[in-house]
Amino acid sequence: IIAALDKIKSEYRIPEVLIYNAGSNTINNPSILSRNDLLNDFNVNVAGALISSRQVIPDMIKRKNGTILFTGGMLALNPVASRASASISKAGLRNLTFTLADELSPFSIHVGIVTIGGVVKPGTFFDPDLIAESYWELFTKRDKREILYKQS
């Protein structure tokens, strides 16, 4: 992640927007979930988001502008036993989003999360092109920290 963002900054320019859309989800109940699986999912879902953010935050602070957006999951709000690892780590990502937003708002850096409540699949309500509109809304309006993308 660090090398990729360094290359982007050197070959193009400092990003104005970062979207972290990675996810890892080990399927297991909490009582049998291995430590390694939990830590791996946490590293992808939370630590990777923080590491990526830290690559752009100093430049965004200097510029006094920027946007950092994350992809969350409804498991953060409605945990499921068989998805314990993702439930835990997506809750961590949601908390990271809100704490970064608090820290960075004085520098006009907007931090938000699109919390998706379903399986992303083309041609459905959860079509990536439809979900993309939520990221665009967070980017352009900058009036909220989270969009819950779910069917009513």
Coordinates of N, CA, C and O in Angstrom, one line a residue:
I1 N 0.8 -1.2 0.0 CA 0.0 0.0 0.0 C 0.9 1.2 0.0 O 0.6 2.2 -0.8
I2 N 1.9 1.2 0.9 CA 2.8 2.4 1.0 C 3.5 2.6 -0.4 O 3.5 3.8 -0.9
A3 N 4.0 1.6 -0.9 CA 4.8 1.7 -2.2 C 3.8 2.2 -3.3 O 4.2 3.1 -4.1
A4 N 2.6 1.7 -3.4 CA 1.7 2.1 -4.4 C 1.3 3.5 -4.3 O 1.3 4.3 -5.3
L5 N 1.0 4.0 -3.1 CA 0.7 5.4 -2.9 C 1.9 6.3 -3.1 O 1.7 7.4 -3.7
D6 N 3.1 5.9 -2.8 CA 4.3 6.7 -3.1 C 4.4 6.8 -4.6 O 4.8 7.9 -5.1
K7 N 4.2 5.7 -5.3 CA 4.3 5.8 -6.8 C 3.3 6.8 -7.4 O 3.6 7.5 -8.3
I8 N 2.1 6.7 -6.9 CA 1.0 7.6 -7.4 C 1.4 9.0 -7.1 O 1.3 9.9 -8.0
K9 N 1.9 9.3 -5.9 CA 2.3 10.7 -5.6 C 3.5 11.2 -6.5 O 3.5 12.3 -6.9
S10 N 4.4 10.3 -6.8 CA 5.6 10.7 -7.5 C 5.3 10.8 -9.0 O 5.8 11.7 -9.7
E11 N 4.4 9.9 -9.6 CA 4.2 9.9 -11.0 C 3.0 10.8 -11.4 O 3.0 11.3 -12.5
Y12 N 2.1 11.1 -10.5 CA 1.0 11.9 -10.8 C 1.0 13.2 -10.0 O 1.5 14.2 -10.3
R13 N 0.3 13.1 -8.8 CA 0.3 14.1 -7.8 C -0.3 13.6 -6.6 O -0.7 12.5 -6.5
I14 N -0.3 14.5 -5.6 CA -0.9 14.1 -4.3 C -2.4 13.9 -4.5 O -3.1 14.8 -4.9
P15 N -2.9 12.7 -4.1 CA -4.4 12.5 -4.2 C -5.2 13.5 -3.4 O -4.8 13.9 -2.3
E16 N -6.3 13.9 -4.0 CA -7.3 14.8 -3.3 C -8.3 13.9 -2.6 O -8.9 14.3 -1.6
V17 N -8.4 12.6 -3.1 CA -9.4 11.7 -2.5 C -8.8 10.3 -2.4 O -8.0 9.9 -3.3
L18 N -9.0 9.7 -1.3 CA -8.6 8.3 -1.1 C -9.9 7.5 -0.8 O -10.7 7.9 0.1
I19 N -10.1 6.4 -1.5 CA -11.2 5.5 -1.2 C -10.6 4.2 -0.9 O -9.8 3.6 -1.7
Y20 N -10.8 3.7 0.3 CA -10.3 2.4 0.7 C -11.4 1.4 0.7 O -12.4 1.5 1.4
N21 N -11.3 0.5 -0.3 CA -12.4 -0.5 -0.5 C -11.9 -1.9 -0.5 O -12.1 -2.7 -1.4
A22 N -11.2 -2.2 0.6 CA -10.7 -3.6 0.7 C -11.5 -4.3 1.8 O -12.1 -3.6 2.7
G23 N -11.6 -5.6 1.7 CA -12.3 -6.3 2.7 C -11.9 -7.8 2.8 O -11.5 -8.4 1.8
S24 N -11.9 -8.3 4.0 CA -11.6 -9.7 4.3 C -12.6 -10.2 5.3 O -13.0 -9.5 6.2
N25 N -13.1 -11.4 5.0 CA -14.2 -12.0 5.8 C -14.0 -13.5 6.0 O -14.4 -14.2 5.1
T26 N -13.5 -13.9 7.1 CA -13.4 -15.3 7.4 C -14.7 -15.7 8.0 O -15.3 -15.1 8.9
I27 N -15.2 -16.8 7.5 CA -16.5 -17.3 7.9 C -16.3 -18.3 9.0 O -15.8 -19.4 8.8
N28 N -16.7 -17.9 10.2 CA -16.6 -18.8 11.4 C -17.2 -18.2 12.6 O -17.3 -16.9 12.7
N29 N -17.8 -19.0 13.4 CA -18.4 -18.5 14.7 C -17.3 -18.0 15.6 O -16.2 -18.5 15.5
P30 N -17.6 -17.1 16.5 CA -16.5 -16.5 17.3 C -15.8 -17.6 18.2 O -14.6 -17.5 18.5
S31 N -16.5 -18.6 18.7 CA -15.9 -19.6 19.6 C -14.9 -20.5 18.9 O -14.1 -21.1 19.6
I32 N -14.9 -20.5 17.6 CA -13.9 -21.3 16.9 C -13.1 -20.5 15.9 O -12.2 -21.1 15.2
L33 N -13.3 -19.2 15.9 CA -12.5 -18.3 15.0 C -11.1 -18.3 15.5 O -10.8 -18.1 16.6
S34 N -10.1 -18.6 14.6 CA -8.7 -18.6 15.0 C -8.2 -17.2 15.1 O -8.7 -16.2 14.5
R35 N -7.2 -17.0 16.0 CA -6.6 -15.8 16.3 C -6.0 -15.2 15.0 O -6.2 -14.0 14.6
N36 N -5.4 -16.1 14.2 CA -4.7 -15.6 12.9 C -5.8 -15.1 11.9 O -5.5 -14.1 11.2
D37 N -6.9 -15.8 11.8 CA -8.0 -15.3 10.9 C -8.5 -14.0 11.3 O -8.7 -13.1 10.5
L38 N -8.7 -13.8 12.6 CA -9.3 -12.6 13.2 C -8.3 -11.4 12.9 O -8.6 -10.4 12.4
L39 N -7.0 -11.7 13.2 CA -6.0 -10.7 13.0 C -5.8 -10.3 11.5 O -5.6 -9.2 11.1
N40 N -5.8 -11.3 10.6 CA -5.7 -11.1 9.2 C -6.9 -10.2 8.7 O -6.6 -9.2 8.0
D41 N -8.1 -10.5 9.1 CA -9.2 -9.7 8.7 C -9.1 -8.3 9.3 O -9.4 -7.3 8.6
F42 N -8.7 -8.2 10.5 CA -8.5 -6.9 11.1 C -7.5 -6.1 10.4 O -7.6 -4.9 10.1
N43 N -6.4 -6.7 10.0 CA -5.3 -6.1 9.3 C -5.8 -5.5 7.9 O -5.4 -4.4 7.5
V44 N -6.6 -6.3 7.2 CA -7.1 -5.8 5.9 C -8.2 -4.7 6.1 O -8.1 -3.7 5.5
N45 N -9.1 -5.0 7.0 CA -10.3 -4.1 7.1 C -10.0 -2.8 7.9 O -10.7 -1.8 7.6
V46 N -9.1 -2.8 8.9 CA -8.9 -1.7 9.7 C -7.5 -1.1 9.6 O -7.3 0.0 9.2
A47 N -6.5 -2.0 9.8 CA -5.1 -1.5 9.8 C -4.7 -1.0 8.4 O -4.1 0.0 8.2
G48 N -5.2 -1.7 7.3 CA -4.9 -1.3 5.9 C -5.5 0.1 5.7 O -5.0 0.9 5.0
A49 N -6.7 0.3 6.2 CA -7.4 1.6 6.0 C -6.6 2.7 6.7 O -6.4 3.8 6.1
L50 N -6.1 2.4 7.9 CA -5.3 3.4 8.6 C -4.0 3.7 7.9 O -3.6 4.9 7.7
I51 N -3.3 2.7 7.5 CA -2.0 2.8 6.8 C -2.2 3.6 5.5 O -1.4 4.5 5.2
S52 N -3.2 3.3 4.8 CA -3.5 4.0 3.5 C -3.8 5.5 3.8 O -3.3 6.4 3.1
S53 N -4.6 5.7 4.8 CA -4.9 7.1 5.2 C -3.7 7.9 5.6 O -3.6 9.1 5.2
R54 N -2.8 7.3 6.3 CA -1.6 8.0 6.8 C -0.7 8.4 5.7 O 0.1 9.3 5.8
Q55 N -0.9 7.8 4.5 CA 0.0 8.1 3.4 C -0.5 9.5 2.7 O 0.3 10.1 2.0
V56 N -1.7 9.8 2.9 CA -2.3 11.1 2.3 C -2.6 12.2 3.3 O -2.7 13.3 2.9
I57 N -2.7 11.8 4.6 CA -3.1 12.8 5.6 C -2.2 14.0 5.7 O -2.6 15.2 5.7
P58 N -0.8 13.8 5.8 CA 0.1 14.9 5.9 C -0.1 16.0 4.8 O -0.1 17.2 5.0
D59 N -0.2 15.5 3.5 CA -0.3 16.4 2.4 C -1.7 17.1 2.4 O -1.8 18.2 2.0
M60 N -2.7 16.3 2.8 CA -4.1 16.9 2.9 C -4.1 18.0 4.0 O -4.7 19.1 3.8
I61 N -3.4 17.8 5.1 CA -3.3 18.8 6.2 C -2.6 20.1 5.6 O -3.1 21.2 5.8
K62 N -1.5 19.9 4.9 CA -0.8 21.0 4.3 C -1.7 21.8 3.4 O -1.7 23.0 3.3
R63 N -2.4 21.1 2.6 CA -3.3 21.7 1.6 C -4.6 22.2 2.2 O -5.3 23.0 1.6
K64 N -4.9 21.7 3.4 CA -6.1 22.1 4.1 C -7.4 21.7 3.3 O -8.4 22.4 3.3
N65 N -7.3 20.5 2.7 CA -8.4 20.0 2.0 C -8.2 18.5 1.6 O -7.0 18.1 1.4
G66 N -9.2 17.8 1.5 CA -9.1 16.4 1.1 C -10.3 15.6 1.6 O -11.1 16.0 2.4
T67 N -10.4 14.4 1.0 CA -11.5 13.5 1.3 C -10.9 12.1 1.5 O -10.2 11.6 0.6
I68 N -11.3 11.4 2.5 CA -11.0 10.0 2.8 C -12.3 9.2 3.0 O -13.1 9.6 3.9
L69 N -12.5 8.2 2.1 CA -13.7 7.4 2.2 C -13.4 6.0 2.3 O -12.5 5.5 1.7
F70 N -14.2 5.3 3.1 CA -14.1 3.9 3.4 C -15.3 3.1 3.0 O -16.4 3.7 3.0
T71 N -15.1 1.8 2.7 CA -16.3 0.9 2.5 C -16.5 0.1 3.7 O -15.6 -0.7 4.1
G72 N -17.6 0.2 4.3 CA -18.0 -0.5 5.5 C -19.0 -1.6 5.2 O -19.4 -1.7 4.0
G73 N -19.5 -2.2 6.2 CA -20.5 -3.3 6.1 C -21.5 -3.2 7.2 O -21.1 -2.8 8.3
M74 N -22.7 -3.6 6.9 CA -23.8 -3.5 7.9 C -23.5 -4.4 9.1 O -24.1 -4.3 10.1
L75 N -22.5 -5.4 8.9 CA -22.2 -6.2 10.0 C -21.6 -5.4 11.2 O -21.7 -5.8 12.3
A76 N -21.1 -4.2 10.9 CA -20.7 -3.3 12.0 C -21.8 -2.9 12.9 O -21.6 -2.7 14.1
L77 N -23.0 -2.8 12.4 CA -24.2 -2.4 13.2 C -25.0 -3.6 13.6 O -25.7 -3.5 14.6
N78 N -25.0 -4.6 12.7 CA -25.8 -5.8 13.0 C -25.0 -7.1 12.9 O -25.0 -7.8 11.9
P79 N -24.2 -7.4 13.9 CA -23.2 -8.5 13.8 C -24.0 -9.8 13.7 O -25.1 -10.0 14.2
V80 N -23.3 -10.7 13.0 CA -23.8 -12.1 12.8 C -22.7 -13.1 13.3 O -21.5 -12.9 12.9
A81 N -23.1 -14.1 14.0 CA -22.1 -15.0 14.6 C -21.2 -15.6 13.6 O -20.0 -15.7 13.8
S82 N -21.8 -16.1 12.5 CA -20.9 -16.8 11.5 C -20.0 -15.9 10.8 O -19.1 -16.3 10.1
R83 N -20.2 -14.6 10.9 CA -19.3 -13.6 10.3 C -18.7 -12.7 11.4 O -18.5 -11.5 11.3
A84 N -18.3 -13.3 12.5 CA -17.8 -12.6 13.7 C -16.6 -11.8 13.3 O -16.5 -10.6 13.8
S85 N -15.7 -12.3 12.5 CA -14.5 -11.6 12.2 C -14.8 -10.3 11.4 O -14.3 -9.2 11.8
A86 N -15.6 -10.4 10.4 CA -16.0 -9.2 9.7 C -16.8 -8.2 10.5 O -16.7 -7.0 10.4
S87 N -17.7 -8.8 11.4 CA -18.5 -8.0 12.3 C -17.6 -7.1 13.2 O -17.8 -5.9 13.3
I88 N -16.6 -7.8 13.7 CA -15.6 -7.1 14.6 C -14.8 -6.0 13.9 O -14.7 -4.9 14.3
S89 N -14.3 -6.4 12.7 CA -13.4 -5.5 12.0 C -14.1 -4.4 11.3 O -13.6 -3.3 11.2
K90 N -15.3 -4.7 10.8 CA -16.1 -3.6 10.2 C -16.5 -2.6 11.2 O -16.7 -1.4 11.0
A91 N -16.8 -3.0 12.4 CA -17.1 -2.1 13.5 C -15.9 -1.3 13.8 O -16.0 -0.1 14.1
G92 N -14.7 -1.9 13.8 CA -13.5 -1.2 14.0 C -13.2 -0.1 12.9 O -12.8 1.0 13.2
L93 N -13.5 -0.5 11.7 CA -13.4 0.5 10.6 C -14.3 1.7 10.7 O -14.0 2.8 10.5
R94 N -15.5 1.4 11.2 CA -16.5 2.4 11.4 C -16.0 3.4 12.5 O -16.1 4.6 12.3
N95 N -15.5 2.8 13.5 CA -15.0 3.7 14.6 C -13.7 4.4 14.2 O -13.6 5.6 14.5
L96 N -12.9 3.8 13.3 CA -11.8 4.5 12.8 C -12.2 5.7 12.0 O -11.7 6.8 12.1
T97 N -13.3 5.5 11.2 CA -13.8 6.6 10.3 C -14.2 7.8 11.2 O -13.9 8.9 10.9
F98 N -15.0 7.5 12.2 CA -15.5 8.6 13.0 C -14.4 9.3 13.8 O -14.5 10.5 14.0
T99 N -13.4 8.5 14.3 CA -12.4 9.2 15.0 C -11.5 10.0 14.1 O -11.0 11.1 14.5
L100 N -11.2 9.5 12.9 CA -10.4 10.3 12.0 C -11.2 11.5 11.6 O -10.6 12.6 11.4
A101 N -12.5 11.4 11.4 CA -13.3 12.6 11.0 C -13.2 13.6 12.1 O -13.0 14.8 11.8
D102 N -13.2 13.2 13.3 CA -13.1 14.2 14.4 C -11.7 14.9 14.4 O -11.6 16.1 14.6
E103 N -10.7 14.1 14.2 CA -9.4 14.6 14.3 C -9.1 15.5 13.1 O -8.4 16.6 13.2
L104 N -9.6 15.2 11.9 CA -9.1 15.9 10.7 C -10.1 17.0 10.2 O -9.7 17.8 9.4
S105 N -11.3 17.1 10.8 CA -12.2 18.1 10.4 C -11.7 19.5 10.5 O -11.9 20.4 9.7
P106 N -10.8 19.8 11.6 CA -10.3 21.2 11.6 C -9.4 21.6 10.5 O -9.1 22.7 10.2
F107 N -8.9 20.6 9.7 CA -8.1 20.8 8.5 C -8.9 20.7 7.2 O -8.3 20.6 6.1
S108 N -10.2 20.8 7.3 CA -11.1 20.7 6.1 C -10.9 19.4 5.4 O -11.0 19.3 4.2
I109 N -10.6 18.3 6.1 CA -10.5 17.0 5.5 C -11.7 16.2 5.9 O -12.0 16.1 7.1
H110 N -12.5 15.8 4.9 CA -13.7 15.1 5.2 C -13.5 13.6 5.2 O -12.8 13.1 4.2
V111 N -13.9 12.9 6.2 CA -13.7 11.5 6.3 C -15.1 10.8 6.4 O -15.9 11.3 7.3
G112 N -15.4 9.8 5.6 CA -16.7 9.2 5.6 C -16.7 7.7 5.3 O -15.6 7.2 4.8
I113 N -17.8 7.1 5.4 CA -17.9 5.7 5.2 C -19.3 5.4 4.5 O -20.3 5.9 4.9
V114 N -19.2 4.5 3.5 CA -20.4 3.9 2.9 C -20.6 2.5 3.5 O -19.8 1.7 3.3
T115 N -21.6 2.4 4.3 CA -21.9 1.1 5.0 C -22.9 0.3 4.2 O -24.1 0.8 4.1
I116 N -22.4 -0.7 3.6 CA -23.3 -1.5 2.7 C -24.0 -2.6 3.4 O -23.3 -3.4 4.0
G117 N -25.3 -2.7 3.2 CA -26.1 -3.7 3.8 C -26.5 -4.9 2.9 O -27.7 -5.2 2.9
G118 N -25.6 -5.4 2.2 CA -26.0 -6.5 1.3 C -24.8 -6.9 0.5 O -23.7 -6.4 0.6
V119 N -25.0 -7.9 -0.4 CA -23.9 -8.4 -1.3 C -23.9 -7.6 -2.5 O -24.9 -7.5 -3.3
V120 N -22.7 -7.1 -2.8 CA -22.5 -6.3 -4.0 C -22.6 -7.2 -5.3 O -21.9 -8.2 -5.4
K121 N -23.5 -6.8 -6.2 CA -23.7 -7.7 -7.4 C -24.3 -6.8 -8.5 O -25.3 -6.2 -8.3
P122 N -23.7 -6.8 -9.7 CA -24.3 -6.1 -10.8 C -25.7 -6.5 -11.1 O -26.1 -7.6 -10.9
G123 N -26.5 -5.5 -11.5 CA -27.9 -5.8 -11.9 C -28.8 -5.9 -10.8 O -30.0 -6.2 -11.0
T124 N -28.4 -5.6 -9.5 CA -29.3 -5.7 -8.4 C -29.3 -4.3 -7.7 O -28.6 -3.3 -8.2
F125 N -30.0 -4.2 -6.6 CA -30.0 -3.0 -5.8 C -28.6 -2.6 -5.4 O -28.2 -1.5 -5.2
F126 N -27.8 -3.7 -5.2 CA -26.4 -3.5 -4.7 C -25.4 -3.5 -5.9 O -24.3 -3.9 -5.8
D127 N -25.8 -3.0 -7.0 CA -25.0 -2.8 -8.2 C -23.9 -1.8 -7.9 O -24.2 -0.7 -7.3
P128 N -22.6 -2.1 -8.2 CA -21.5 -1.2 -7.9 C -21.7 0.3 -8.4 O -21.4 1.2 -7.8
D129 N -22.4 0.4 -9.6 CA -22.6 1.7 -10.2 C -23.6 2.5 -9.3 O -23.5 3.7 -9.2
L130 N -24.6 1.8 -8.7 CA -25.5 2.5 -7.9 C -24.9 2.9 -6.5 O -25.1 4.0 -6.0
I131 N -24.1 2.0 -6.0 CA -23.4 2.2 -4.7 C -22.4 3.4 -4.9 O -22.3 4.2 -4.0
A132 N -21.8 3.5 -6.1 CA -20.8 4.6 -6.3 C -21.5 6.0 -6.1 O -20.8 6.9 -5.7
E133 N -22.8 6.1 -6.3 CA -23.4 7.4 -6.1 C -23.3 7.8 -4.7 O -23.3 9.0 -4.4
S134 N -23.3 6.9 -3.7 CA -23.1 7.2 -2.3 C -21.8 7.8 -2.0 O -21.7 8.8 -1.2
Y135 N -20.7 7.3 -2.6 CA -19.4 7.9 -2.5 C -19.4 9.3 -3.1 O -18.8 10.2 -2.5
W136 N -20.0 9.4 -4.2 CA -20.1 10.7 -4.9 C -20.8 11.7 -3.9 O -20.3 12.9 -3.8
E137 N -21.9 11.3 -3.3 CA -22.6 12.2 -2.4 C -21.8 12.6 -1.2 O -21.7 13.8 -0.8
L138 N -21.1 11.6 -0.6 CA -20.2 12.0 0.5 C -19.1 13.0 0.1 O -18.8 13.9 0.8
F139 N -18.6 12.7 -1.1 CA -17.5 13.6 -1.6 C -18.0 15.0 -1.9 O -17.4 16.0 -1.5
T140 N -19.1 15.1 -2.6 CA -19.6 16.4 -3.0 C -20.3 17.2 -2.0 O -20.1 18.4 -1.8
K141 N -21.1 16.6 -1.2 CA -21.9 17.3 -0.2 C -21.1 17.5 1.1 O -21.3 18.5 1.8
R142 N -20.3 16.6 1.5 CA -19.5 16.7 2.7 C -20.3 17.0 4.0 O -19.8 17.7 4.9
D143 N -21.6 16.6 4.0 CA -22.5 17.0 5.1 C -22.7 15.9 6.1 O -23.5 16.1 7.1
K144 N -22.2 14.7 5.8 CA -22.4 13.6 6.8 C -21.2 12.7 6.7 O -20.4 12.8 5.8
R145 N -21.1 11.9 7.7 CA -19.9 11.0 7.8 C -20.3 9.6 7.3 O -19.4 8.8 7.0
E146 N -21.5 9.2 7.3 CA -21.9 7.9 6.9 C -23.1 7.8 6.1 O -24.1 8.6 6.3
I147 N -23.1 7.0 5.1 CA -24.3 6.6 4.3 C -24.6 5.1 4.5 O -23.7 4.3 4.3
L148 N -25.8 4.8 5.0 CA -26.2 3.4 5.1 C -26.8 3.0 3.8 O -28.0 3.5 3.5
Y149 N -26.1 2.2 3.0 CA -26.7 1.8 1.7 C -27.3 0.4 1.9 O -26.7 -0.6 2.0
K150 N -28.7 0.5 2.1 CA -29.4 -0.8 2.3 C -30.8 -0.6 1.7 O -31.3 0.5 1.5
Q151 N -31.4 -1.8 1.5 CA -32.8 -1.7 1.1 C -33.7 -1.5 2.3 O -33.4 -2.0 3.4
S152 N -34.8 -0.8 2.0 CA -35.7 -0.5 3.2 C -36.5 -1.7 3.6 O -36.8 -2.5 2.9

